[in-house]
Short mmCIF file of N, CA, C and O in Angstrom, two decimals:
data_model
loop_
_atom_site.label_atom_id
_atom_site.label_comp_id
_atom_site.label_asym_id
_atom_site.label_seq_id
_atom_site.Cartn_x
_atom_site.Cartn_y
_atom_site.Cartn_z
N UNK J 1 -21.51 36.61 -33.08
CA UNK J 1 -22.87 36.82 -32.63
C UNK J 1 -23.79 36.96 -33.85
O UNK J 1 -23.44 37.58 -34.83
N UNK J 2 -24.96 36.39 -33.74
CA UNK J 2 -25.91 36.41 -34.86
C UNK J 2 -26.51 37.80 -35.03
O UNK J 2 -27.04 38.39 -34.09
N UNK J 3 -26.46 38.32 -36.24
CA UNK J 3 -26.95 39.67 -36.50
C UNK J 3 -28.47 39.78 -36.42
O UNK J 3 -29.00 40.82 -36.10
N UNK J 4 -29.19 38.70 -36.74
CA UNK J 4 -30.64 38.75 -36.76
C UNK J 4 -31.28 38.34 -35.43
O UNK J 4 -32.47 38.13 -35.37
N UNK J 5 -30.50 38.21 -34.40
CA UNK J 5 -31.03 37.80 -33.09
C UNK J 5 -31.93 38.89 -32.53
O UNK J 5 -31.62 40.08 -32.60
N UNK J 6 -33.07 38.47 -32.02
CA UNK J 6 -34.02 39.39 -31.41
C UNK J 6 -34.13 39.01 -29.94
O UNK J 6 -34.32 37.85 -29.61
N UNK J 7 -34.04 39.97 -29.07
CA UNK J 7 -34.13 39.70 -27.64
C UNK J 7 -35.37 40.35 -27.06
O UNK J 7 -35.73 41.47 -27.43
N UNK J 8 -36.03 39.64 -26.18
CA UNK J 8 -37.14 40.24 -25.44
C UNK J 8 -38.50 40.10 -26.08
O UNK J 8 -39.43 40.74 -25.62
N UNK J 9 -38.67 39.28 -27.11
CA UNK J 9 -40.01 39.12 -27.67
C UNK J 9 -40.77 38.03 -26.91
O UNK J 9 -40.27 37.45 -25.95
N UNK J 10 -42.01 37.76 -27.32
CA UNK J 10 -42.87 36.81 -26.61
C UNK J 10 -42.34 35.38 -26.61
O UNK J 10 -42.78 34.57 -25.82
N UNK J 11 -41.41 35.05 -27.49
CA UNK J 11 -40.91 33.69 -27.57
C UNK J 11 -39.56 33.50 -26.88
O UNK J 11 -38.91 32.49 -27.06
N UNK J 12 -39.15 34.49 -26.09
CA UNK J 12 -37.88 34.36 -25.38
C UNK J 12 -38.07 34.25 -23.87
O UNK J 12 -37.09 34.14 -23.15
N UNK J 13 -39.30 34.29 -23.41
CA UNK J 13 -39.53 34.09 -21.98
C UNK J 13 -40.80 33.27 -21.76
O UNK J 13 -41.67 33.21 -22.61
N UNK J 14 -40.85 32.63 -20.59
CA UNK J 14 -41.99 31.78 -20.27
C UNK J 14 -43.19 32.59 -19.82
O UNK J 14 -43.06 33.59 -19.12
N UNK J 15 -44.36 32.14 -20.23
CA UNK J 15 -45.62 32.62 -19.69
C UNK J 15 -46.12 31.54 -18.74
O UNK J 15 -45.60 30.42 -18.74
N UNK J 16 -47.10 31.85 -17.93
CA UNK J 16 -47.63 30.82 -17.04
C UNK J 16 -49.14 30.95 -16.90
O UNK J 16 -49.72 32.00 -17.19
N UNK J 17 -49.75 29.86 -16.48
CA UNK J 17 -51.18 29.81 -16.24
C UNK J 17 -51.43 28.76 -15.17
O UNK J 17 -50.57 27.92 -14.90
N UNK J 18 -52.61 28.81 -14.55
CA UNK J 18 -53.00 27.83 -13.53
C UNK J 18 -54.18 27.02 -14.04
O UNK J 18 -54.99 27.53 -14.81
N UNK J 19 -54.28 25.80 -13.55
CA UNK J 19 -55.42 24.96 -13.90
C UNK J 19 -55.56 23.79 -12.94
O UNK J 19 -54.64 23.47 -12.20
N UNK J 20 -56.72 23.16 -12.98
CA UNK J 20 -57.02 21.97 -12.20
C UNK J 20 -56.90 20.76 -13.13
O UNK J 20 -57.51 20.74 -14.20
N UNK J 21 -56.13 19.77 -12.71
CA UNK J 21 -55.95 18.56 -13.52
C UNK J 21 -57.27 17.79 -13.56
O UNK J 21 -57.87 17.51 -12.52
N UNK J 22 -57.73 17.47 -14.78
CA UNK J 22 -58.95 16.67 -14.94
C UNK J 22 -58.63 15.23 -15.33
O UNK J 22 -59.37 14.32 -14.99
N UNK J 23 -57.51 15.03 -16.05
CA UNK J 23 -57.08 13.66 -16.38
C UNK J 23 -55.60 13.67 -16.75
O UNK J 23 -55.04 14.70 -17.13
N UNK J 24 -55.00 12.48 -16.64
CA UNK J 24 -53.57 12.32 -16.93
C UNK J 24 -53.39 11.08 -17.80
O UNK J 24 -53.95 10.03 -17.51
N UNK J 25 -52.59 11.22 -18.85
CA UNK J 25 -52.24 10.10 -19.70
C UNK J 25 -50.72 9.92 -19.61
O UNK J 25 -49.96 10.59 -20.31
N UNK J 26 -50.27 9.03 -18.72
CA UNK J 26 -48.84 8.84 -18.51
C UNK J 26 -48.14 8.26 -19.73
O UNK J 26 -46.98 8.57 -19.98
N UNK J 27 -48.83 7.44 -20.51
CA UNK J 27 -48.18 6.83 -21.68
C UNK J 27 -47.89 7.86 -22.76
O UNK J 27 -46.87 7.77 -23.46
N UNK J 28 -48.75 8.86 -22.92
CA UNK J 28 -48.55 9.93 -23.90
C UNK J 28 -47.89 11.16 -23.30
O UNK J 28 -47.58 12.12 -24.01
N UNK J 29 -47.70 11.16 -21.97
CA UNK J 29 -47.17 12.31 -21.21
C UNK J 29 -48.01 13.57 -21.50
O UNK J 29 -47.49 14.62 -21.86
N UNK J 30 -49.32 13.42 -21.32
CA UNK J 30 -50.24 14.55 -21.51
C UNK J 30 -51.16 14.68 -20.31
O UNK J 30 -51.56 13.68 -19.70
N UNK J 31 -51.49 15.92 -19.99
CA UNK J 31 -52.38 16.23 -18.87
C UNK J 31 -53.50 17.12 -19.40
O UNK J 31 -53.23 18.10 -20.12
N UNK J 32 -54.74 16.81 -19.06
CA UNK J 32 -55.86 17.70 -19.38
C UNK J 32 -56.14 18.54 -18.15
O UNK J 32 -56.17 18.03 -17.02
N UNK J 33 -56.30 19.84 -18.36
CA UNK J 33 -56.56 20.75 -17.25
C UNK J 33 -57.73 21.67 -17.58
O UNK J 33 -58.01 21.96 -18.75
N UNK J 34 -58.39 22.11 -16.54
CA UNK J 34 -59.43 23.12 -16.62
C UNK J 34 -58.79 24.42 -16.15
O UNK J 34 -58.37 24.51 -14.99
N UNK J 35 -58.67 25.38 -17.04
CA UNK J 35 -58.00 26.64 -16.72
C UNK J 35 -58.77 27.39 -15.64
O UNK J 35 -59.99 27.56 -15.74
N UNK J 36 -58.04 27.87 -14.62
CA UNK J 36 -58.66 28.57 -13.50
C UNK J 36 -59.21 29.94 -13.89
O UNK J 36 -60.28 30.34 -13.45
N UNK J 37 -58.45 30.68 -14.71
CA UNK J 37 -58.89 32.01 -15.14
C UNK J 37 -58.70 32.11 -16.65
O UNK J 37 -57.67 31.73 -17.18
N UNK J 38 -59.72 32.65 -17.32
CA UNK J 38 -59.63 32.83 -18.77
C UNK J 38 -58.46 33.76 -19.09
O UNK J 38 -58.18 34.69 -18.37
N UNK J 39 -57.77 33.43 -20.17
CA UNK J 39 -56.65 34.28 -20.59
C UNK J 39 -56.62 34.35 -22.12
O UNK J 39 -57.44 33.73 -22.79
N UNK J 40 -55.68 35.08 -22.65
CA UNK J 40 -55.59 35.30 -24.09
C UNK J 40 -54.83 34.21 -24.83
O UNK J 40 -54.70 34.28 -26.05
N UNK J 41 -54.33 33.20 -24.13
CA UNK J 41 -53.51 32.19 -24.77
C UNK J 41 -54.30 31.01 -25.32
O UNK J 41 -53.89 30.38 -26.29
N UNK J 42 -55.42 30.67 -24.69
CA UNK J 42 -56.13 29.44 -25.02
C UNK J 42 -57.55 29.72 -25.48
O UNK J 42 -58.20 30.62 -24.99
N UNK J 43 -58.03 28.88 -26.43
CA UNK J 43 -59.38 29.01 -26.97
C UNK J 43 -60.37 28.20 -26.14
O UNK J 43 -60.99 27.28 -26.63
N UNK J 44 -60.51 28.51 -24.91
CA UNK J 44 -61.42 27.77 -24.04
C UNK J 44 -60.80 27.54 -22.69
O UNK J 44 -59.70 28.00 -22.41
N UNK J 45 -61.52 26.78 -21.87
CA UNK J 45 -61.02 26.56 -20.52
C UNK J 45 -60.44 25.17 -20.32
O UNK J 45 -59.75 24.92 -19.35
N UNK J 46 -60.70 24.23 -21.24
CA UNK J 46 -60.14 22.88 -21.15
C UNK J 46 -59.03 22.74 -22.18
O UNK J 46 -59.28 22.82 -23.38
N UNK J 47 -57.81 22.51 -21.69
CA UNK J 47 -56.68 22.38 -22.60
C UNK J 47 -55.86 21.13 -22.24
O UNK J 47 -55.99 20.58 -21.15
N UNK J 48 -55.03 20.73 -23.19
CA UNK J 48 -54.13 19.60 -22.99
C UNK J 48 -52.70 20.12 -22.87
O UNK J 48 -52.26 20.92 -23.70
N UNK J 49 -52.00 19.65 -21.85
CA UNK J 49 -50.60 20.01 -21.67
C UNK J 49 -49.74 18.87 -22.20
O UNK J 49 -49.86 17.73 -21.76
N UNK J 50 -48.90 19.18 -23.15
CA UNK J 50 -47.95 18.22 -23.70
C UNK J 50 -46.72 18.27 -22.80
O UNK J 50 -46.02 19.29 -22.75
N UNK J 51 -46.44 17.19 -22.09
CA UNK J 51 -45.36 17.14 -21.11
C UNK J 51 -44.20 16.28 -21.60
O UNK J 51 -43.51 15.64 -20.79
N UNK J 52 -43.96 16.25 -22.90
CA UNK J 52 -42.92 15.38 -23.47
C UNK J 52 -41.50 15.84 -23.21
O UNK J 52 -40.57 15.11 -23.51
N UNK J 53 -41.31 17.02 -22.65
CA UNK J 53 -39.96 17.45 -22.30
C UNK J 53 -39.40 16.44 -21.31
O UNK J 53 -40.04 16.08 -20.33
N UNK J 54 -38.20 15.93 -21.56
CA UNK J 54 -37.65 14.80 -20.81
C UNK J 54 -37.54 15.06 -19.30
O UNK J 54 -37.62 14.13 -18.51
N UNK J 55 -37.38 16.29 -18.89
CA UNK J 55 -37.20 16.57 -17.46
C UNK J 55 -38.53 16.61 -16.69
O UNK J 55 -38.53 16.71 -15.47
N UNK J 56 -39.66 16.54 -17.38
CA UNK J 56 -40.95 16.60 -16.70
C UNK J 56 -41.41 15.21 -16.28
O UNK J 56 -41.54 14.31 -17.10
N UNK J 57 -41.66 15.05 -14.97
CA UNK J 57 -42.17 13.79 -14.42
C UNK J 57 -43.61 14.04 -13.98
O UNK J 57 -43.85 14.79 -13.04
N UNK J 58 -44.55 13.40 -14.66
CA UNK J 58 -45.96 13.61 -14.32
C UNK J 58 -46.56 12.43 -13.58
O UNK J 58 -47.74 12.43 -13.26
N UNK J 59 -45.75 11.42 -13.28
CA UNK J 59 -46.27 10.19 -12.67
C UNK J 59 -46.79 10.42 -11.25
O UNK J 59 -47.59 9.63 -10.77
N UNK J 60 -46.37 11.46 -10.59
CA UNK J 60 -46.80 11.74 -9.21
C UNK J 60 -48.04 12.63 -9.15
O UNK J 60 -48.56 12.89 -8.07
N UNK J 61 -48.53 13.08 -10.28
CA UNK J 61 -49.68 13.98 -10.31
C UNK J 61 -50.99 13.21 -10.22
O UNK J 61 -51.06 12.05 -10.63
N UNK J 62 -52.04 13.89 -9.74
CA UNK J 62 -53.37 13.27 -9.62
C UNK J 62 -54.44 14.25 -10.08
O UNK J 62 -54.28 15.46 -9.95
N UNK J 63 -55.53 13.70 -10.60
CA UNK J 63 -56.68 14.53 -10.97
C UNK J 63 -57.16 15.29 -9.73
O UNK J 63 -57.14 14.76 -8.62
N UNK J 64 -57.54 16.54 -9.94
CA UNK J 64 -58.02 17.38 -8.85
C UNK J 64 -56.97 18.32 -8.29
O UNK J 64 -57.30 19.30 -7.62
N UNK J 65 -55.69 18.07 -8.59
CA UNK J 65 -54.63 18.96 -8.12
C UNK J 65 -54.62 20.23 -8.96
O UNK J 65 -54.83 20.19 -10.18
N UNK J 66 -54.32 21.34 -8.31
CA UNK J 66 -54.12 22.59 -9.04
C UNK J 66 -52.64 22.73 -9.33
O UNK J 66 -51.80 22.49 -8.46
N UNK J 67 -52.32 23.10 -10.56
CA UNK J 67 -50.93 23.27 -10.97
C UNK J 67 -50.75 24.62 -11.64
O UNK J 67 -51.68 25.21 -12.16
N UNK J 68 -49.51 25.08 -11.61
CA UNK J 68 -49.07 26.22 -12.41
C UNK J 68 -48.14 25.64 -13.47
O UNK J 68 -47.26 24.84 -13.14
N UNK J 69 -48.36 26.00 -14.72
CA UNK J 69 -47.51 25.49 -15.78
C UNK J 69 -46.92 26.64 -16.57
O UNK J 69 -47.51 27.72 -16.69
N UNK J 70 -45.73 26.41 -17.10
CA UNK J 70 -44.95 27.43 -17.78
C UNK J 70 -44.70 27.01 -19.22
O UNK J 70 -44.41 25.84 -19.49
N UNK J 71 -44.78 27.97 -20.14
CA UNK J 71 -44.69 27.66 -21.56
C UNK J 71 -44.22 28.87 -22.36
O UNK J 71 -44.30 30.01 -21.88
N UNK J 72 -43.71 28.59 -23.54
CA UNK J 72 -43.41 29.65 -24.50
C UNK J 72 -44.66 29.90 -25.35
O UNK J 72 -45.38 28.96 -25.69
N UNK J 73 -44.90 31.15 -25.68
CA UNK J 73 -46.10 31.51 -26.44
C UNK J 73 -46.19 30.77 -27.77
O UNK J 73 -47.27 30.34 -28.17
N UNK J 74 -45.06 30.55 -28.44
CA UNK J 74 -45.10 29.88 -29.74
C UNK J 74 -45.41 28.38 -29.62
O UNK J 74 -45.59 27.71 -30.63
N UNK J 75 -45.49 27.83 -28.40
CA UNK J 75 -45.85 26.42 -28.20
C UNK J 75 -47.34 26.22 -27.94
O UNK J 75 -47.77 25.11 -27.65
N UNK J 76 -48.13 27.28 -28.04
CA UNK J 76 -49.57 27.19 -27.85
C UNK J 76 -50.23 26.91 -29.21
O UNK J 76 -50.05 27.66 -30.15
N UNK J 77 -50.97 25.78 -29.28
CA UNK J 77 -51.68 25.41 -30.50
C UNK J 77 -53.14 25.17 -30.15
O UNK J 77 -53.52 24.06 -29.78
N UNK J 78 -53.96 26.19 -30.22
CA UNK J 78 -55.40 26.12 -29.91
C UNK J 78 -55.64 25.58 -28.50
O UNK J 78 -55.58 26.32 -27.56
N UNK J 79 -55.91 24.27 -28.40
CA UNK J 79 -56.24 23.70 -27.09
C UNK J 79 -55.13 22.81 -26.54
O UNK J 79 -55.34 22.05 -25.60
N UNK J 80 -53.94 22.88 -27.13
CA UNK J 80 -52.80 22.12 -26.62
C UNK J 80 -51.58 23.02 -26.52
O UNK J 80 -51.37 23.89 -27.36
N UNK J 81 -50.78 22.80 -25.48
CA UNK J 81 -49.56 23.59 -25.30
C UNK J 81 -48.45 22.67 -24.78
O UNK J 81 -48.67 21.84 -23.90
N UNK J 82 -47.27 22.80 -25.39
CA UNK J 82 -46.09 22.10 -24.90
C UNK J 82 -45.52 22.92 -23.76
O UNK J 82 -45.25 24.11 -23.92
N UNK J 83 -45.38 22.29 -22.58
CA UNK J 83 -44.94 23.05 -21.42
C UNK J 83 -43.47 22.79 -21.11
O UNK J 83 -42.90 21.78 -21.49
N UNK J 84 -42.88 23.74 -20.40
CA UNK J 84 -41.47 23.67 -20.01
C UNK J 84 -41.30 23.22 -18.57
O UNK J 84 -40.31 22.57 -18.23
N UNK J 85 -42.26 23.57 -17.72
CA UNK J 85 -42.15 23.29 -16.29
C UNK J 85 -43.54 23.32 -15.70
O UNK J 85 -44.44 23.97 -16.23
N UNK J 86 -43.73 22.61 -14.57
CA UNK J 86 -44.98 22.75 -13.82
C UNK J 86 -44.70 22.63 -12.34
O UNK J 86 -43.73 22.03 -11.92
N UNK J 87 -45.56 23.29 -11.56
CA UNK J 87 -45.50 23.25 -10.10
C UNK J 87 -46.88 22.89 -9.57
O UNK J 87 -47.88 23.35 -10.10
N UNK J 88 -46.89 22.11 -8.50
CA UNK J 88 -48.15 21.78 -7.84
C UNK J 88 -48.51 22.92 -6.88
O UNK J 88 -47.69 23.31 -6.05
N UNK J 89 -49.73 23.45 -7.04
CA UNK J 89 -50.21 24.50 -6.14
C UNK J 89 -50.87 23.86 -4.93
O UNK J 89 -50.64 24.25 -3.79
N UNK J 90 -51.74 22.86 -5.17
CA UNK J 90 -52.41 22.14 -4.08
C UNK J 90 -52.04 20.67 -4.16
O UNK J 90 -52.18 20.05 -5.21
N UNK J 91 -51.53 20.10 -3.07
CA UNK J 91 -51.13 18.70 -3.07
C UNK J 91 -52.30 17.75 -3.16
O UNK J 91 -53.42 18.09 -2.98
#
């Protein structure tokens, strides 16, 4: 077992946020969203979700849908975040 392992910090569990999809770029696997509620993770209300994780399929998504997305805190870079999972709130 690794002696320097730390358990329970901000980078060991997913955070989540909600937003409305404003645009989708299937070729780059990126989604632009308007954040529903201001939070401490993002510098503004319009952010880009990096969906390059191989298990994420964004081809069925449409602008105007509300989604919940899940991410690690260390994957937040100003107005872009690499996400781990997403769920559609409104079809």
